[in-house]
Coordinates of C-alpha atoms and ligand atoms in Angstrom, one line a residue:
X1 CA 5.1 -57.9 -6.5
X2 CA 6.3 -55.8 -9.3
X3 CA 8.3 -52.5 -9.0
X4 CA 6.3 -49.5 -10.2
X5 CA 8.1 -46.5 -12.3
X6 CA 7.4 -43.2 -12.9
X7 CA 8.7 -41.3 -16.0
X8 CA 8.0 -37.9 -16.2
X9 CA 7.9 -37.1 -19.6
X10 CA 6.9 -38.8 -23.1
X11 CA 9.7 -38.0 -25.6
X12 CA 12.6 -39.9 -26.9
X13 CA 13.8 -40.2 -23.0
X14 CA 11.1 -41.1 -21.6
X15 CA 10.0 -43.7 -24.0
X16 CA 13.6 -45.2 -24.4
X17 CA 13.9 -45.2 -20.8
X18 CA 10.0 -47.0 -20.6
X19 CA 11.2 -49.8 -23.1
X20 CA 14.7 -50.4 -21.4
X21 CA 13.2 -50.7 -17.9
X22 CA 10.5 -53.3 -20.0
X23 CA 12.7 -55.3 -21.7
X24 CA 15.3 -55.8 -18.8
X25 CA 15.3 -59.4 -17.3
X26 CA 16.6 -58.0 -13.8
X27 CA 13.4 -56.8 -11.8
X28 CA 9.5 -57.3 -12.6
X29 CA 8.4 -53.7 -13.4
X30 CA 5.8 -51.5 -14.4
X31 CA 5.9 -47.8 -16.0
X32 CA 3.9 -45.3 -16.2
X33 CA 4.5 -42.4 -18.7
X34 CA 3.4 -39.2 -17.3
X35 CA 3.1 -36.2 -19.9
X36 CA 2.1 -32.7 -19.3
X37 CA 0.1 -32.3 -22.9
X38 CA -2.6 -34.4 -24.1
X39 CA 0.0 -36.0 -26.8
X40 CA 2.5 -38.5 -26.5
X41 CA 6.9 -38.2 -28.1
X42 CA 7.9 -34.7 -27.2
X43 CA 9.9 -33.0 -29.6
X44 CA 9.6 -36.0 -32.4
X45 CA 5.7 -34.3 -32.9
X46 CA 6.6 -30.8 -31.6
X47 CA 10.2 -30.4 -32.7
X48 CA 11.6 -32.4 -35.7
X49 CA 10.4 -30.5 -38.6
X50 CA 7.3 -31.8 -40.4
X51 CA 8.7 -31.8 -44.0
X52 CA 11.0 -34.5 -42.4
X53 CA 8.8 -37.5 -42.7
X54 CA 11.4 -40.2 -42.0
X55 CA 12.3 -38.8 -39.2
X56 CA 9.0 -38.1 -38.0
X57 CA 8.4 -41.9 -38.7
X58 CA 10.1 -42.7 -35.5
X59 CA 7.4 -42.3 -33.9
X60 CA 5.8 -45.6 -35.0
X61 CA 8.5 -47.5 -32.9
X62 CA 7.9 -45.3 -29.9
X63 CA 4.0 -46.3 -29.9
X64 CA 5.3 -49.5 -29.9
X65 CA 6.7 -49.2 -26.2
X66 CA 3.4 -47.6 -25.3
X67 CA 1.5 -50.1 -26.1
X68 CA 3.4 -52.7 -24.4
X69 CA 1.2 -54.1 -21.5
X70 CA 3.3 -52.7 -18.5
X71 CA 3.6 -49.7 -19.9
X72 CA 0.7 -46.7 -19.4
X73 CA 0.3 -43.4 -20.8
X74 CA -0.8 -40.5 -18.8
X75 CA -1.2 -37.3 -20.8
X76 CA -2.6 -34.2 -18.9
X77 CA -0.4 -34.7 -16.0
X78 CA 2.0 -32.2 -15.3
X79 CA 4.8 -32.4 -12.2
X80 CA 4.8 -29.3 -10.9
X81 CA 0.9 -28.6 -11.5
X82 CA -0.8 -32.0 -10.8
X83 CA 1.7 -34.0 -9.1
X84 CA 4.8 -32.8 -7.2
X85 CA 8.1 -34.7 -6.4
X86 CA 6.5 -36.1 -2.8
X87 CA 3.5 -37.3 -4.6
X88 CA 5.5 -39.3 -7.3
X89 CA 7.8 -40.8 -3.8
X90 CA 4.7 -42.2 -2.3
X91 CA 3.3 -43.7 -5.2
X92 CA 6.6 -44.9 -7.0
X93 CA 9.3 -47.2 -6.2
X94 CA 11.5 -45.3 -8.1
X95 CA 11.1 -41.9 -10.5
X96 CA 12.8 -40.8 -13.8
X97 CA 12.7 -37.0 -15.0
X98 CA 12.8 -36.9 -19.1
X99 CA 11.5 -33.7 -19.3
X100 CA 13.6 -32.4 -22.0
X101 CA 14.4 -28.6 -22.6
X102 CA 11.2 -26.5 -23.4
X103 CA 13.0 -23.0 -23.9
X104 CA 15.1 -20.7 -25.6
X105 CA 18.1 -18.7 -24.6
X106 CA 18.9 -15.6 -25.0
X107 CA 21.7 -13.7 -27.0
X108 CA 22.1 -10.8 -24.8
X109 CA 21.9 -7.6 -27.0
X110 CA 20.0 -4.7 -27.1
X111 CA 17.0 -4.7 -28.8
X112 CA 16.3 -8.5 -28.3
X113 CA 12.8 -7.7 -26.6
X114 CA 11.5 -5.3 -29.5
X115 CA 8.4 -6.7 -30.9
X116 CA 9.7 -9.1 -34.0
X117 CA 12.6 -10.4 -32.3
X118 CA 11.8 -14.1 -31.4
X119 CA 13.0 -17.4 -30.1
X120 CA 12.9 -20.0 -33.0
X121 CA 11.6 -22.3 -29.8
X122 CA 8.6 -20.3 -30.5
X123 CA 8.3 -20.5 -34.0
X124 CA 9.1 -24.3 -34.0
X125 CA 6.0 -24.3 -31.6
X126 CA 4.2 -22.6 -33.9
X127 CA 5.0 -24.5 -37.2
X128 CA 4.5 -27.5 -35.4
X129 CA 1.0 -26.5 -34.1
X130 CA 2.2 -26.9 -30.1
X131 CA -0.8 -26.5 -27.9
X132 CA 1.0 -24.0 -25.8
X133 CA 1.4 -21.3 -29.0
X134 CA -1.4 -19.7 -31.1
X135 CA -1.8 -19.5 -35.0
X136 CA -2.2 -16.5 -35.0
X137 CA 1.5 -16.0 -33.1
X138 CA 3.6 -14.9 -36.5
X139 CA 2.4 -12.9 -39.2
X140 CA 5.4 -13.2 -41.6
X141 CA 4.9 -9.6 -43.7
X142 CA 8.4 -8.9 -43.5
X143 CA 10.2 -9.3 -46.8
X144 CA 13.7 -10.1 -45.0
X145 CA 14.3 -12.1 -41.6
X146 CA 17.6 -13.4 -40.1
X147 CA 18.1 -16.8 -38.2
X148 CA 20.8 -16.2 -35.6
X149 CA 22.7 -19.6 -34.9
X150 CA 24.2 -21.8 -37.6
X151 CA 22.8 -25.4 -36.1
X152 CA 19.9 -27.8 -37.6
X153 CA 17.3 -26.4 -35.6
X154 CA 18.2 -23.4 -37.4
X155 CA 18.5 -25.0 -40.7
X156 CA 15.2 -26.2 -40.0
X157 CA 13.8 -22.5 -39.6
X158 CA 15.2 -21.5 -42.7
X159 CA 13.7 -24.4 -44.8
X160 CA 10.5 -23.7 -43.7
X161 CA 10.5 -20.1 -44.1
X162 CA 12.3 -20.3 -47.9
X163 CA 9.7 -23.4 -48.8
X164 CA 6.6 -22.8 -50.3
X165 CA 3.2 -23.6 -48.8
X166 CA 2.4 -26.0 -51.3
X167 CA 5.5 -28.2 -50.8
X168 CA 4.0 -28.2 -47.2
X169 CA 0.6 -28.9 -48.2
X170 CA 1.7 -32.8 -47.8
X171 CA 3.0 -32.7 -43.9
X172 CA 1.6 -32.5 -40.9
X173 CA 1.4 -28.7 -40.0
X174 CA -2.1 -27.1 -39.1
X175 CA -4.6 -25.7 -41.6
X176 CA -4.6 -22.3 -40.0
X177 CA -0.5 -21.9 -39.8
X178 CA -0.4 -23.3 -43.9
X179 CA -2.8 -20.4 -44.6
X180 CA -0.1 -18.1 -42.7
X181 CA 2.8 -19.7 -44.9
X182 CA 0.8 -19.7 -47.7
X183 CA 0.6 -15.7 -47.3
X184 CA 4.3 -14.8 -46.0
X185 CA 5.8 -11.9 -48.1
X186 CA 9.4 -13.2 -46.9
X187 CA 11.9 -13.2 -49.8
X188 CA 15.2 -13.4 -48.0
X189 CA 16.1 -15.3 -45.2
X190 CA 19.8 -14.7 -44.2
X191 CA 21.1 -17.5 -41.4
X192 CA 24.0 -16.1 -39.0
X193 CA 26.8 -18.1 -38.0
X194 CA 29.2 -16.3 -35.2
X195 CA 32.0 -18.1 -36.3
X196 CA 33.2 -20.0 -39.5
X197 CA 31.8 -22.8 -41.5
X198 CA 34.4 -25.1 -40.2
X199 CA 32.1 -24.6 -36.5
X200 CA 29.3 -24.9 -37.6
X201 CA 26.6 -27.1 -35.8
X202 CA 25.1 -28.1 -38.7
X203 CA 24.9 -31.3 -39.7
X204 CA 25.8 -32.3 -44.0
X205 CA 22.4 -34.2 -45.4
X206 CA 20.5 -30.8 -43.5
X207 CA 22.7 -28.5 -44.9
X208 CA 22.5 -30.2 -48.6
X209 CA 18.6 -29.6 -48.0
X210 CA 19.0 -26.3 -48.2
X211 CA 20.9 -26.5 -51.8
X212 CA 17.7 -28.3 -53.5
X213 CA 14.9 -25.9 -52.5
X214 CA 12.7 -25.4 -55.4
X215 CA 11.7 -21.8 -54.9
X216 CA 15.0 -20.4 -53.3
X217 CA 18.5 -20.2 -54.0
X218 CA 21.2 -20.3 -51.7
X219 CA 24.3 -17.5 -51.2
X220 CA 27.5 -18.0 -50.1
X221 CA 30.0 -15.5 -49.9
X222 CA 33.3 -16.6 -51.0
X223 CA 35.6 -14.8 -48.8
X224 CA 33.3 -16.3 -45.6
X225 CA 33.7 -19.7 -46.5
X226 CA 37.5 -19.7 -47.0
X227 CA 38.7 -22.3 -44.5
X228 CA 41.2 -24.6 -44.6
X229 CA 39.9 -28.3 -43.6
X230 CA 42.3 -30.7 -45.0
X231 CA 43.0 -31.5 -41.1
X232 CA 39.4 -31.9 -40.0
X233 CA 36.6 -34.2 -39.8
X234 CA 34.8 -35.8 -42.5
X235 CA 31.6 -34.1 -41.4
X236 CA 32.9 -30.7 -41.2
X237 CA 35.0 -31.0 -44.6
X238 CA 31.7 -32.3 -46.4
X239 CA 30.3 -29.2 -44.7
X240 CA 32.5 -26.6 -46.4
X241 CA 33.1 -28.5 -49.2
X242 CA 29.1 -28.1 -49.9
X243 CA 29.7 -24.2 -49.1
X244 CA 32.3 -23.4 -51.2
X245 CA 30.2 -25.7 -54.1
X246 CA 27.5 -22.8 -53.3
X247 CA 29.9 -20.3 -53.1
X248 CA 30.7 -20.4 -57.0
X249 CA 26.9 -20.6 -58.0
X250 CA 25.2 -18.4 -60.1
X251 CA 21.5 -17.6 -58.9
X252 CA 18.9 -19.2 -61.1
X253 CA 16.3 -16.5 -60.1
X254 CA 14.1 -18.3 -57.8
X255 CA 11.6 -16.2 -56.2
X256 CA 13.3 -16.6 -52.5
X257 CA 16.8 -16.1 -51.3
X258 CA 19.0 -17.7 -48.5
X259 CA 21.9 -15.9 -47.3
X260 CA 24.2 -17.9 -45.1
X261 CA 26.7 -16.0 -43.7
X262 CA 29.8 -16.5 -41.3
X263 CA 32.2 -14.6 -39.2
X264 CA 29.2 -12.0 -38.4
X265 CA 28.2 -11.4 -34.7
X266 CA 24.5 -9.6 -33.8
X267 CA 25.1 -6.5 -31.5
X268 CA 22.0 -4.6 -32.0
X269 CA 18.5 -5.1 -33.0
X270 CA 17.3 -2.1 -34.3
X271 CA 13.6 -0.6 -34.4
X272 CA 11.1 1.8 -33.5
X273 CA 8.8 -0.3 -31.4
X274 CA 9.5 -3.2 -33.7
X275 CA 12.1 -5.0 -35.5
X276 CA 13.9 -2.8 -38.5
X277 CA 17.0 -3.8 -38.9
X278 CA 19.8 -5.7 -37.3
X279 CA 23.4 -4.7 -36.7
X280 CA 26.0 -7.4 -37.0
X281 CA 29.9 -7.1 -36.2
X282 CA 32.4 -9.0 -38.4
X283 CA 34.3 -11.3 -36.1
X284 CA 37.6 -13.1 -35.5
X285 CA 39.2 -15.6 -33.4
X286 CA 41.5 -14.5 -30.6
X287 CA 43.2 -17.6 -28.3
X288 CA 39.8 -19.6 -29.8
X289 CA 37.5 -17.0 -29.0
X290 CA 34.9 -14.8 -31.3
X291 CA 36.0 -11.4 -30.8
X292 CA 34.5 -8.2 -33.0
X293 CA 36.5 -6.6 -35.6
X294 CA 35.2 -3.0 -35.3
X295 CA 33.7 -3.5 -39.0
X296 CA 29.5 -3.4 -38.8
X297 CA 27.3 -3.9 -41.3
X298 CA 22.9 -3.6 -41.4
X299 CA 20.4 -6.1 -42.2
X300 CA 16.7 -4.1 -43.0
X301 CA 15.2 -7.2 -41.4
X302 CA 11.9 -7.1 -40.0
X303 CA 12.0 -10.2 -38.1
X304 CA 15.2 -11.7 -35.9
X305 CA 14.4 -15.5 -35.0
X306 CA 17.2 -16.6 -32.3
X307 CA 17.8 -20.3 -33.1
X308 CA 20.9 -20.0 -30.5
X309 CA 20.0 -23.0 -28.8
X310 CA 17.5 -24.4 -25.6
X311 CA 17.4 -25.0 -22.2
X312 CA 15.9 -27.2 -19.9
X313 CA 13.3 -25.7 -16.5
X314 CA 14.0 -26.7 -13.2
X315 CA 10.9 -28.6 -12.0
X316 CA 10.5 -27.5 -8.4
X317 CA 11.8 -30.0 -5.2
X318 CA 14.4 -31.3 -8.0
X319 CA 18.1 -30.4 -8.3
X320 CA 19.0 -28.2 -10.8
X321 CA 22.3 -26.4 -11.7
X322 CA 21.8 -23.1 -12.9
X323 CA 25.4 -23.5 -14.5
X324 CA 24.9 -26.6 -16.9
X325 CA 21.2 -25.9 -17.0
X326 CA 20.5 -29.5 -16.6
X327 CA 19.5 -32.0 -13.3
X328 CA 22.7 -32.9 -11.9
X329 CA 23.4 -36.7 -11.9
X330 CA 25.8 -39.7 -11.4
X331 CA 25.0 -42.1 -14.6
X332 CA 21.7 -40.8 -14.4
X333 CA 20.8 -41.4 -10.4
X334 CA 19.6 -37.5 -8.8
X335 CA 19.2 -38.9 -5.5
X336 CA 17.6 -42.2 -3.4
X337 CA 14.6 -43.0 -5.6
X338 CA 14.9 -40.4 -8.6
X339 CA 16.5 -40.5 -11.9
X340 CA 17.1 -38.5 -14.9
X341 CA 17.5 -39.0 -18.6
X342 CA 17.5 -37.4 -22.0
X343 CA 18.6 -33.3 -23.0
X344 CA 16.8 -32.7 -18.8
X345 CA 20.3 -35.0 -18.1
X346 CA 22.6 -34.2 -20.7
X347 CA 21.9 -30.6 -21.9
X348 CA 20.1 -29.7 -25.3
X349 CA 22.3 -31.7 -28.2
X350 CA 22.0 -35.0 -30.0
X351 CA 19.9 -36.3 -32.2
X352 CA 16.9 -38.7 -31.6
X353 CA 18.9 -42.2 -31.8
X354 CA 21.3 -40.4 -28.3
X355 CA 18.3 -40.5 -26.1
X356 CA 18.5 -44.5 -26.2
X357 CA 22.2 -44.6 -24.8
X358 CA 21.7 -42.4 -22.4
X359 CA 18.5 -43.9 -21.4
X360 CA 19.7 -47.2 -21.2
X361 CA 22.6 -45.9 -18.8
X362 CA 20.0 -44.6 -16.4
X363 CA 18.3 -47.6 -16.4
X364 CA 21.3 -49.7 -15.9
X365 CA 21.9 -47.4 -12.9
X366 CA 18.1 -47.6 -11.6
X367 CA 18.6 -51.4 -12.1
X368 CA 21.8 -51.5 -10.2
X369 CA 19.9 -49.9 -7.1
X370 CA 16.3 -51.1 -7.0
X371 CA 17.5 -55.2 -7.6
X372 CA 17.8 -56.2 -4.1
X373 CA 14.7 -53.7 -3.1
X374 CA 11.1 -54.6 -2.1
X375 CA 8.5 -52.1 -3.3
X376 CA 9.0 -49.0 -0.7
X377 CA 5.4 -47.5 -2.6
X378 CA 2.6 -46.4 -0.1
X379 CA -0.2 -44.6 -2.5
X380 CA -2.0 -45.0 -6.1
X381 CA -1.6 -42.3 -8.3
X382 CA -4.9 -43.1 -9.7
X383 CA -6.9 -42.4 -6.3
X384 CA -4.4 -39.5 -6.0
X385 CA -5.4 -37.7 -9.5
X386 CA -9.0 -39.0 -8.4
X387 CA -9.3 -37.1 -5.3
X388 CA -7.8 -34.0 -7.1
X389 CA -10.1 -34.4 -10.2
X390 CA -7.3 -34.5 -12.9
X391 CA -8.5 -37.4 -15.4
X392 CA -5.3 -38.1 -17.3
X393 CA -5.1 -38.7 -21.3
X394 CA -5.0 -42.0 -21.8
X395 CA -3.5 -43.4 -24.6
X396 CA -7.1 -44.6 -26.0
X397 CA -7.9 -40.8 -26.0
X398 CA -4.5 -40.4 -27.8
X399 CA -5.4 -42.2 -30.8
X400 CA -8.8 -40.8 -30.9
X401 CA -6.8 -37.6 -31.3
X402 CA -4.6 -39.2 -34.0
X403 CA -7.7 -41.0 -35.8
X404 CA -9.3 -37.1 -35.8
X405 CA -5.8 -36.2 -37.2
X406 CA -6.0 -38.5 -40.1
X407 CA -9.8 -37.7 -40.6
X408 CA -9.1 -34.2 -40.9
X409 CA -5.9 -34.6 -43.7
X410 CA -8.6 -36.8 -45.6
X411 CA -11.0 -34.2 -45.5
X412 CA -8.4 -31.1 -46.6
X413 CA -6.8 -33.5 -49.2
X414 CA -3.4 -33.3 -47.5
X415 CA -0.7 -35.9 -47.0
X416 CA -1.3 -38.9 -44.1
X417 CA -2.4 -36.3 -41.1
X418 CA -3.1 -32.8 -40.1
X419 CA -2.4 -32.1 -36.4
X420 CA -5.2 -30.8 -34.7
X421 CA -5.0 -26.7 -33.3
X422 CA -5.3 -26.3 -29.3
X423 CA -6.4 -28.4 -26.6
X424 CA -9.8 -28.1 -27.2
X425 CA -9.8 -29.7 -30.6
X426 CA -8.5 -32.1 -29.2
X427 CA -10.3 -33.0 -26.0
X428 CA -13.5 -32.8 -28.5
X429 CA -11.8 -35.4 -30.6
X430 CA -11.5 -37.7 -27.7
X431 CA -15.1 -36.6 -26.3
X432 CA -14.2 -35.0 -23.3
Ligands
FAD1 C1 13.4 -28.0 -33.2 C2 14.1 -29.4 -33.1 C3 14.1 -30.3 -34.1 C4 14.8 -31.5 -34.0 N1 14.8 -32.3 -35.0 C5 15.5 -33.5 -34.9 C6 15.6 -34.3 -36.1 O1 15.1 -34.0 -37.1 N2 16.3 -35.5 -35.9 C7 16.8 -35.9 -34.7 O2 17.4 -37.0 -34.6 N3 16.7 -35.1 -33.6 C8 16.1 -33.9 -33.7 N4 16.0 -33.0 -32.6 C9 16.6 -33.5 -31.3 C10 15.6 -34.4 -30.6 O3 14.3 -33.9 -30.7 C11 16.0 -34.5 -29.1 O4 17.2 -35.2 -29.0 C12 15.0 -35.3 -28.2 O5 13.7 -34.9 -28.5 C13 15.3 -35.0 -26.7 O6 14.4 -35.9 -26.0 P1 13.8 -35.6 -24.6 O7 12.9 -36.8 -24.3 O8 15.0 -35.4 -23.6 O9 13.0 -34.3 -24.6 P2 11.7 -33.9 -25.4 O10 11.5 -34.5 -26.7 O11 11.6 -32.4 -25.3 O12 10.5 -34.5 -24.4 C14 10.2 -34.0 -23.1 C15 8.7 -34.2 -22.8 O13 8.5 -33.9 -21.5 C16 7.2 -33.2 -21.4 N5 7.3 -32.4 -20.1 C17 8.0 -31.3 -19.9 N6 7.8 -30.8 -18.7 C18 6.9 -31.7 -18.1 C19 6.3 -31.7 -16.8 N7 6.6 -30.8 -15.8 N8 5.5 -32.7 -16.5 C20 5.2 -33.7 -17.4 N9 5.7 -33.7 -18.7 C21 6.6 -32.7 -19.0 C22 7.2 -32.4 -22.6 O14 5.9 -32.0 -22.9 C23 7.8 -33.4 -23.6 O15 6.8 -34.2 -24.2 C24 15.4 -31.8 -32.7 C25 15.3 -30.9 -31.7 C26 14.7 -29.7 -31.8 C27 14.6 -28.7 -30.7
NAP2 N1 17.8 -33.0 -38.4 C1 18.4 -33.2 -37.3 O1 19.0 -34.2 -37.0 C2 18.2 -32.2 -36.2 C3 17.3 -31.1 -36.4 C4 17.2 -30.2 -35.4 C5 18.0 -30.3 -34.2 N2 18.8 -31.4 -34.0 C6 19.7 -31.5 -32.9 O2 19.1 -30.8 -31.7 C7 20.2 -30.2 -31.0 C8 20.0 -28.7 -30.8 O3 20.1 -28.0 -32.0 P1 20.3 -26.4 -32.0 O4 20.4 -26.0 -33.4 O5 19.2 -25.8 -31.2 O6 21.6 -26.2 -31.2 P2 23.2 -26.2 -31.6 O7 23.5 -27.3 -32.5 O8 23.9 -26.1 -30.3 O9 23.4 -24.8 -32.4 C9 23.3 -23.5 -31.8 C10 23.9 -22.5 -32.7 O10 23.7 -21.2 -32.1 C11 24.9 -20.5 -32.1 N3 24.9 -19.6 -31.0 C12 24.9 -19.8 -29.7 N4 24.8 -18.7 -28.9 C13 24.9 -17.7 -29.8 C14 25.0 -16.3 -29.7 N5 24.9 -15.7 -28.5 N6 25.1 -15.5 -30.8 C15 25.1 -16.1 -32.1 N7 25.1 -17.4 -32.2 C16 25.0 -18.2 -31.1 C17 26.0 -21.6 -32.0 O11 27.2 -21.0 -32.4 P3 28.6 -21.4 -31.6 O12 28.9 -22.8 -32.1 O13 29.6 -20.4 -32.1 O14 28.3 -21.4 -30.1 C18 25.4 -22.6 -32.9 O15 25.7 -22.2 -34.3 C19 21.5 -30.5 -31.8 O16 22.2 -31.6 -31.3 C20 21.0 -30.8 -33.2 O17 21.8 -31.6 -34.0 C21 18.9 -32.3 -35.0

């Protein structure tokens, strides 16, 4: 008899873990993919940015592993909600958490609650029409914002707020949150970096990106980018290099700006029940770390998007350290039975393509354990979700939702697909 799987989770983890666990020769197996939302590959619909078709196209090889025959998808099932930890035990020989890192942290400061001031979690959501945020979320009638964080999710932010809605008529993002673009009054987007360019998370083909917008330039100020890199990496030399390039640039007069700034701290956000300005400290290094100068300096910004990074939620009866904010693990194994892989394992970095390491080393640890083991499973998760009248998303239903997708781009004369707004639209696309 076959061992029987559970991953909890459909993103790059969960999937790269499915298709290891698959294509093994070790142990007969069979996986089911549990996924809280209706929608299969996490962050690669709900994260990577949707002017980034290539990347986006990774999904195409992730359907691949769902559709092989011992793998299942389950969409609507949530641990936590509809199954818990005990549940999984009884009706799994073994279980792997890939349940990535939904939210945002926080910078600490005053003001960081005032109406205005966001998480760029949330505005990913949002521009990525994420069933769990509204379209009518952001209203962008502020003529300046900053990005706090100098990493691609950042650089991500900024693109999509200096672009224009028209070079986003051909991706993916909803009707209702084009319209939004379409209307924003934002002229000046400055991005925030704590410390110098030489730190910065960013990686070089994203940063070019934001050198070849059409309708914004892009401001450097010299004495910010003055770092020495002769010594460094190839990366971060291309990164400064590219900087100090922008640096010497004179504005061609587009109708949007982008300011990216180093050395600059946020201490206050500013406002009278909302965002109106924010108050950044120049900063040094002292023994490596980013200590103020005393020397301030105002942004009249009406919106402050954290992009500062994210962090994974403990799902209850599983280990989590409040310290590393992630599952604790040896080579991915929690405890007897349960696994973990992907940014729920690792914490929140890495691209796509460092989900399949670190999935395969769970696996080969899961392997490792369950070779010698006969099936320990005792219950059917069907007759479980049955009795509790939770009928999962199955992956039919899924690409009913993708076929409505597609439908509906034809219909608006936009690109290959528009994604479909809330839950609702899409159980009626699957005819539920
Ligand atoms: C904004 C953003 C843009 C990015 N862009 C790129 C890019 O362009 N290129 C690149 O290479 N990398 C990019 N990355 C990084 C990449 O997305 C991550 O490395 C990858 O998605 C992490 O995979 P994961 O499976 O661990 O988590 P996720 O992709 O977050 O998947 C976790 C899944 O678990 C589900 N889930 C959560 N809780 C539960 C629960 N209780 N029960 C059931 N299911 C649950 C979630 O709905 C989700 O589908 C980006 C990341 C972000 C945040
Ligand atoms: N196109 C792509 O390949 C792509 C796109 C998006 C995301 N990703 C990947 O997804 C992962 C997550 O990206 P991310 O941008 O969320 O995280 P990140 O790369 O860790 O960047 C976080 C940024 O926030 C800054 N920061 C943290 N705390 C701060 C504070 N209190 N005040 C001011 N600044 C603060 C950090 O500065 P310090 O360095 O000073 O701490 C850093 O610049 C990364 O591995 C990234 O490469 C990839």
């Amino acid at each position: 008899m076959s061992l029987r799987v559970a991953i909890i989770g459909s993103g790059p983890a969960g999937i790269y873990t499915a298709e290891a666990l698959i294509k093994q020769a070790v142990v007969p197996l069979e996986v089911d993919v549990l996924e809280r939302l209706p929608t299969p590959y996490g962050l690669v619909r709900y994260g990577v940015a949707p002017d980034h078709t290539s990347i986006k196209s990774i999904a195409g090889y992730l359907r691949g592993v769902l559709e092989m025959p011992q793998v299942r998808f389950l969409g609507g099932v949530e641990l936590g909600k509809d199954v818990d930890v005990a549940d999984l035990l009884d009706c799994y020989d073994a279980v792997v958490y890939c349940t990535g890192a939904m939210l945002d942290r926080r910078m600490g400061i005053p003001g960081e609650d005032l109406p205005g001031s966001v998480a760029a979690t949330d505005f990913v959501n949002w521009y990525c029409g994420h069933p769990d945020m509204p379209a009518d979320r952001f209203v962008l009638d502020s003529p300046e914002v900053a990005v706090i964080g100098v990493g691609n999710v950042a650089v991500d932010v900024v693109r999509v707020l200096a672009k224009t809605a028209d070079e986003l008529r051909a991706t993916d993002v909803p009707e209702d949150v084009l319209s939004r673009l379409a209307a924003s009054e934002v002229k000046v987007v400055h991005m925030i970096g704590r410390r110098g360019p030489e730190h910065a998370k960013f990686t070089l083909k994203e940063l070019r990106e934001l050198g070849e917008l059409a309708n914004a330039d892009v401001r450097v100020r010299r004495d910010e980018c003055a770092a020495d890199v002769s010594a460094a990496s190839r990366q971060i030399r291309g990164n400064v290099e590219v900087l100090q390039g922008w640096a010497g640039r004179a504005p061609a007069g587009r109708p949007r700006r982008v300011e990216v700034r180093f050395w600059m701290r946020p201490v206050e956000i500013l406002g009278d029940g909302r965002v109106e300005a924010l108050r950044l400290e120049r900063t040094r290094l002292v023994d490596g770390r980013v200590t103020g100068t005393g020397e301030f300096e105002t942004l009249p910004v009406g919106m402050v998007l954290r992009s500062v990074g994210y962090r994974s939620v403990p799902l209850p009866g599983v280990p989590f350290s409040e310290t590393t904010m992630t599952v604790p693990n040896e080579a991915g194994r929690v405890r007897d039975r349960e696994y973990v892989a992907g940014w729920l394992k690792r914490g929140p970095t890495g691209v796509i393509g460092t989900n399949k390491s670190d999935a395969a080393e769970t696996v080969r640890t899961l392997l490792a354990d369950l070779a010698d083991r006969e099936p320990v499973r005792r219950a059917d998760l069907d007759d479980l979700l049955a009795a509790r009248d939770v009928s999962p998303v199955t992956y039919e239903h899924w690409l009913a939702i993708e076929a409505a997708e597609t439908a509906l781009a034809r219909s608006l004369d936009r690109g290959e697909r528009v994604k479909l707004l809330g839950l609702a639209a899409m159980r009626t696309a699957y005819g539920r």
